[in-house]
């Protein structure tokens, strides 16, 4: 059935103010936003066209954090790109299958609350770290929300806003199941990485979002914009063309 431009715009969630979630929580932004934006509504036929992140932070990487072992002793990798899916072991974190390799890529540290951190300084380590942020978001734990804002964001105005938001409330787990289906490492250096992740809901809807990450204090941290937004997107997509297929479920 055809639709007028006006009615299509009104029904398309990507054109509504609510599509751009301004909340600062890493977990809420990733997990809750993916659920909201992947729920089939209106037209969702955009193709993947991720752009380089405009996220900013006031703290720049220093020479002491630009190379070396992670904070938990995971060795840095020598590879500069990731052109195929890594062979991964998966475990559930919240409701999301998440890669784990504690001896090589991370997470090297998992505390009593289930908060996971410490990833290798390599393209695969950056990929695992990005997925870790997304998966922790499916837990809805207020304790993990606060830890994410405190420990996994690059210091700056965005992190300050995220930490203030973290004291208000955590995201509640959604009834919609979200699983990763593919990725792209759009850019990589030992100090910064841009990771594009494609997700699918249990209804079959697809979308992608991009995280800009920085190597700091021996771990990968997300670089938020000043408003605390931690990703570019998400944008609904038709299929997984252009992504490297990768999933645990």
mmCIF file of N, CA and C in Angstrom, residues 119-188:
data_model
loop_
_atom_site.group_PDB
_atom_site.id
_atom_site.type_symbol
_atom_site.label_atom_id
_atom_site.label_comp_id
_atom_site.label_asym_id
_atom_site.label_seq_id
_atom_site.Cartn_x
_atom_site.Cartn_y
_atom_site.Cartn_z
ATOM 1 N N UNK A 119 39.941 -5.177 28.211
ATOM 2 C CA UNK A 119 40.015 -5.824 26.905
ATOM 3 C C UNK A 119 41.360 -5.520 26.259
ATOM 4 N N UNK A 120 41.760 -6.380 25.352
ATOM 5 C CA UNK A 120 43.078 -6.262 24.732
ATOM 6 C C UNK A 120 43.141 -5.081 23.773
ATOM 7 N N UNK A 121 44.331 -4.523 23.651
ATOM 8 C CA UNK A 121 44.570 -3.424 22.714
ATOM 9 C C UNK A 121 44.839 -4.025 21.334
ATOM 10 N N UNK A 122 43.751 -4.345 20.653
ATOM 11 C CA UNK A 122 43.790 -4.956 19.327
ATOM 12 C C UNK A 122 42.433 -4.745 18.687
ATOM 13 N N UNK A 123 42.308 -4.936 17.363
ATOM 14 C CA UNK A 123 40.988 -4.802 16.737
ATOM 15 C C UNK A 123 39.954 -5.739 17.338
ATOM 16 N N UNK A 124 40.356 -6.991 17.608
ATOM 17 C CA UNK A 124 39.407 -7.925 18.216
ATOM 18 C C UNK A 124 39.062 -7.498 19.633
ATOM 19 N N UNK A 125 40.043 -6.995 20.370
ATOM 20 C CA UNK A 125 39.771 -6.495 21.710
ATOM 21 C C UNK A 125 38.794 -5.336 21.691
ATOM 22 N N UNK A 126 38.940 -4.433 20.721
ATOM 23 C CA UNK A 126 38.018 -3.309 20.593
ATOM 24 C C UNK A 126 36.614 -3.791 20.247
ATOM 25 N N UNK A 127 36.519 -4.775 19.365
ATOM 26 C CA UNK A 127 35.222 -5.350 19.006
ATOM 27 C C UNK A 127 34.559 -5.976 20.226
ATOM 28 N N UNK A 128 35.309 -6.783 20.968
ATOM 29 C CA UNK A 128 34.767 -7.411 22.173
ATOM 30 C C UNK A 128 34.337 -6.352 23.190
ATOM 31 N N UNK A 129 35.113 -5.291 23.311
ATOM 32 C CA UNK A 129 34.779 -4.234 24.266
ATOM 33 C C UNK A 129 33.473 -3.539 23.877
ATOM 34 N N UNK A 130 33.300 -3.255 22.579
ATOM 35 C CA UNK A 130 32.070 -2.623 22.119
ATOM 36 C C UNK A 130 30.865 -3.516 22.384
ATOM 37 N N UNK A 131 31.007 -4.811 22.110
ATOM 38 C CA UNK A 131 29.920 -5.748 22.375
ATOM 39 C C UNK A 131 29.639 -5.854 23.867
ATOM 40 N N UNK A 132 30.682 -5.750 24.675
ATOM 41 C CA UNK A 132 30.506 -5.807 26.116
ATOM 42 C C UNK A 132 29.622 -4.658 26.600
ATOM 43 N N UNK A 133 29.860 -3.456 26.081
ATOM 44 C CA UNK A 133 29.044 -2.301 26.444
ATOM 45 C C UNK A 133 27.587 -2.543 26.062
ATOM 46 N N UNK A 134 27.368 -3.048 24.843
ATOM 47 C CA UNK A 134 26.006 -3.299 24.393
ATOM 48 C C UNK A 134 25.328 -4.363 25.249
ATOM 49 N N UNK A 135 26.048 -5.427 25.575
ATOM 50 C CA UNK A 135 25.451 -6.525 26.322
ATOM 51 C C UNK A 135 25.146 -6.151 27.761
ATOM 52 N N UNK A 136 26.039 -5.419 28.396
ATOM 53 C CA UNK A 136 25.774 -4.992 29.761
ATOM 54 C C UNK A 136 24.501 -4.159 29.831
ATOM 55 N N UNK A 137 24.182 -3.496 28.730
ATOM 56 C CA UNK A 137 22.966 -2.704 28.685
ATOM 57 C C UNK A 137 21.700 -3.518 28.765
ATOM 58 N N UNK A 138 21.768 -4.804 28.456
ATOM 59 C CA UNK A 138 20.561 -5.626 28.503
ATOM 60 C C UNK A 138 20.241 -6.099 29.915
ATOM 61 N N UNK A 139 21.108 -5.787 30.883
ATOM 62 C CA UNK A 139 20.865 -6.247 32.253
ATOM 63 C C UNK A 139 19.878 -5.381 33.014
ATOM 64 N N UNK A 140 19.834 -4.073 32.720
ATOM 65 C CA UNK A 140 18.951 -3.182 33.456
ATOM 66 C C UNK A 140 19.372 -2.953 34.890
ATOM 67 N N UNK A 141 20.608 -3.273 35.245
ATOM 68 C CA UNK A 141 21.098 -3.137 36.616
ATOM 69 C C UNK A 141 21.551 -1.715 36.900
ATOM 70 N N UNK A 142 21.007 -1.099 37.956
ATOM 71 C CA UNK A 142 21.406 0.260 38.307
ATOM 72 C C UNK A 142 22.861 0.303 38.736
ATOM 73 N N UNK A 143 23.348 -0.755 39.368
ATOM 74 C CA UNK A 143 24.746 -0.801 39.782
ATOM 75 C C UNK A 143 25.664 -0.821 38.568
ATOM 76 N N UNK A 144 25.301 -1.617 37.574
ATOM 77 C CA UNK A 144 26.119 -1.697 36.369
ATOM 78 C C UNK A 144 26.037 -0.400 35.568
ATOM 79 N N UNK A 145 24.860 0.240 35.553
ATOM 80 C CA UNK A 145 24.714 1.528 34.890
ATOM 81 C C UNK A 145 25.726 2.521 35.446
ATOM 82 N N UNK A 146 25.787 2.608 36.762
ATOM 83 C CA UNK A 146 26.699 3.563 37.393
ATOM 84 C C UNK A 146 28.152 3.224 37.088
ATOM 85 N N UNK A 147 28.489 1.942 37.098
ATOM 86 C CA UNK A 147 29.865 1.533 36.813
ATOM 87 C C UNK A 147 30.244 1.821 35.366
ATOM 88 N N UNK A 148 29.306 1.618 34.454
ATOM 89 C CA UNK A 148 29.584 1.909 33.049
ATOM 90 C C UNK A 148 29.889 3.391 32.854
ATOM 91 N N UNK A 149 29.055 4.218 33.435
ATOM 92 C CA UNK A 149 29.285 5.658 33.292
ATOM 93 C C UNK A 149 30.607 6.065 33.913
ATOM 94 N N UNK A 150 30.935 5.474 35.031
ATOM 95 C CA UNK A 150 32.141 5.848 35.759
ATOM 96 C C UNK A 150 33.411 5.293 35.124
ATOM 97 N N UNK A 151 33.367 4.028 34.700
ATOM 98 C CA UNK A 151 34.586 3.328 34.317
ATOM 99 C C UNK A 151 34.790 3.161 32.816
ATOM 100 N N UNK A 152 33.722 3.203 32.024
ATOM 101 C CA UNK A 152 33.863 2.886 30.604
ATOM 102 C C UNK A 152 33.576 4.051 29.675
ATOM 103 N N UNK A 153 33.550 5.271 30.201
ATOM 104 C CA UNK A 153 33.431 6.458 29.366
ATOM 105 C C UNK A 153 34.692 7.296 29.492
ATOM 106 N N UNK A 154 35.091 7.896 28.377
ATOM 107 C CA UNK A 154 36.229 8.816 28.384
ATOM 108 C C UNK A 154 35.843 10.067 29.169
ATOM 109 N N UNK A 155 36.678 10.524 30.099
ATOM 110 C CA UNK A 155 36.349 11.717 30.891
ATOM 111 C C UNK A 155 36.090 12.930 30.015
ATOM 112 N N UNK A 156 35.132 13.737 30.426
ATOM 113 C CA UNK A 156 34.765 14.941 29.703
ATOM 114 C C UNK A 156 33.342 15.327 30.028
ATOM 115 N N UNK A 157 32.817 16.291 29.305
ATOM 116 C CA UNK A 157 31.455 16.764 29.556
ATOM 117 C C UNK A 157 30.437 15.653 29.370
ATOM 118 N N UNK A 158 30.616 14.833 28.318
ATOM 119 C CA UNK A 158 29.682 13.741 28.080
ATOM 120 C C UNK A 158 29.647 12.753 29.222
ATOM 121 N N UNK A 159 30.816 12.410 29.744
ATOM 122 C CA UNK A 159 30.871 11.482 30.873
ATOM 123 C C UNK A 159 30.224 12.095 32.113
ATOM 124 N N UNK A 160 30.450 13.380 32.340
ATOM 125 C CA UNK A 160 29.823 14.043 33.487
ATOM 126 C C UNK A 160 28.304 13.970 33.395
ATOM 127 N N UNK A 161 27.779 14.216 32.196
ATOM 128 C CA UNK A 161 26.329 14.131 32.001
ATOM 129 C C UNK A 161 25.831 12.706 32.181
ATOM 130 N N UNK A 162 26.613 11.738 31.705
ATOM 131 C CA UNK A 162 26.228 10.339 31.856
ATOM 132 C C UNK A 162 26.187 9.938 33.326
ATOM 133 N N UNK A 163 27.159 10.393 34.094
ATOM 134 C CA UNK A 163 27.196 10.038 35.503
ATOM 135 C C UNK A 163 26.044 10.677 36.272
ATOM 136 N N UNK A 164 25.667 11.904 35.894
ATOM 137 C CA UNK A 164 24.510 12.523 36.535
ATOM 138 C C UNK A 164 23.245 11.743 36.221
ATOM 139 N N UNK A 165 23.114 11.317 34.961
ATOM 140 C CA UNK A 165 21.937 10.544 34.574
ATOM 141 C C UNK A 165 21.915 9.190 35.274
ATOM 142 N N UNK A 166 23.094 8.637 35.500
ATOM 143 C CA UNK A 166 23.171 7.317 36.134
ATOM 144 C C UNK A 166 22.645 7.330 37.555
ATOM 145 N N UNK A 167 22.627 8.484 38.187
ATOM 146 C CA UNK A 167 22.115 8.572 39.555
ATOM 147 C C UNK A 167 20.597 8.654 39.586
ATOM 148 N N UNK A 168 19.976 8.832 38.396
ATOM 149 C CA UNK A 168 18.524 8.983 38.339
ATOM 150 C C UNK A 168 17.829 7.638 38.248
ATOM 151 N N UNK A 169 18.173 6.876 37.221
ATOM 152 C CA UNK A 169 17.525 5.580 37.042
ATOM 153 C C UNK A 169 18.304 4.759 36.038
ATOM 154 N N UNK A 170 18.057 3.460 36.067
ATOM 155 C CA UNK A 170 18.647 2.551 35.094
ATOM 156 C C UNK A 170 17.583 2.131 34.098
ATOM 157 N N UNK A 171 18.032 1.633 32.976
ATOM 158 C CA UNK A 171 17.099 1.124 31.974
ATOM 159 C C UNK A 171 16.551 -0.216 32.423
ATOM 160 N N UNK A 172 15.246 -0.403 32.246
ATOM 161 C CA UNK A 172 14.640 -1.687 32.571
ATOM 162 C C UNK A 172 14.850 -2.643 31.407
ATOM 163 N N UNK A 173 15.096 -3.909 31.706
ATOM 164 C CA UNK A 173 15.254 -4.876 30.623
ATOM 165 C C UNK A 173 13.997 -4.921 29.757
ATOM 166 N N UNK A 174 14.184 -5.001 28.467
ATOM 167 C CA UNK A 174 13.042 -5.036 27.559
ATOM 168 C C UNK A 174 12.617 -6.467 27.302
ATOM 169 N N UNK A 175 11.342 -6.620 26.949
ATOM 170 C CA UNK A 175 10.845 -7.940 26.585
ATOM 171 C C UNK A 175 11.363 -8.356 25.222
ATOM 172 N N UNK A 176 11.839 -7.400 24.444
ATOM 173 C CA UNK A 176 12.374 -7.690 23.116
ATOM 174 C C UNK A 176 13.802 -8.197 23.230
ATOM 175 N N UNK A 177 14.077 -9.314 22.596
ATOM 176 C CA UNK A 177 15.426 -9.879 22.600
ATOM 177 C C UNK A 177 16.245 -9.255 21.482
ATOM 178 N N UNK A 178 17.471 -8.882 21.793
ATOM 179 C CA UNK A 178 18.372 -8.277 20.805
ATOM 180 C C UNK A 178 19.639 -9.114 20.735
ATOM 181 N N UNK A 179 20.098 -9.391 19.521
ATOM 182 C CA UNK A 179 21.337 -10.145 19.351
ATOM 183 C C UNK A 179 22.169 -9.524 18.231
ATOM 184 N N UNK A 180 23.476 -9.544 18.415
ATOM 185 C CA UNK A 180 24.368 -9.041 17.376
ATOM 186 C C UNK A 180 24.351 -9.992 16.187
ATOM 187 N N UNK A 181 24.443 -9.432 14.989
ATOM 188 C CA UNK A 181 24.449 -10.237 13.771
ATOM 189 C C UNK A 181 25.649 -9.944 12.875
ATOM 190 N N UNK A 182 26.343 -8.851 13.128
ATOM 191 C CA UNK A 182 27.489 -8.536 12.282
ATOM 192 C C UNK A 182 28.231 -7.320 12.794
ATOM 193 N N UNK A 183 29.381 -7.029 12.184
ATOM 194 C CA UNK A 183 30.199 -5.908 12.621
ATOM 195 C C UNK A 183 31.066 -5.396 11.483
ATOM 196 N N UNK A 184 31.616 -4.221 11.690
ATOM 197 C CA UNK A 184 32.695 -3.662 10.878
ATOM 198 C C UNK A 184 33.606 -2.875 11.810
ATOM 199 N N UNK A 185 34.912 -3.076 11.682
ATOM 200 C CA UNK A 185 35.862 -2.186 12.335
ATOM 201 C C UNK A 185 36.161 -1.099 11.305
ATOM 202 N N UNK A 186 35.514 0.049 11.451
ATOM 203 C CA UNK A 186 35.613 1.091 10.425
ATOM 204 C C UNK A 186 36.951 1.802 10.450
ATOM 205 N N UNK A 187 37.543 1.871 11.626
ATOM 206 C CA UNK A 187 38.854 2.508 11.762
ATOM 207 C C UNK A 187 39.525 1.916 12.991
ATOM 208 N N UNK A 188 40.850 1.749 12.900
ATOM 209 C CA UNK A 188 41.568 1.220 14.055
ATOM 210 C C UNK A 188 42.984 1.783 14.116
#
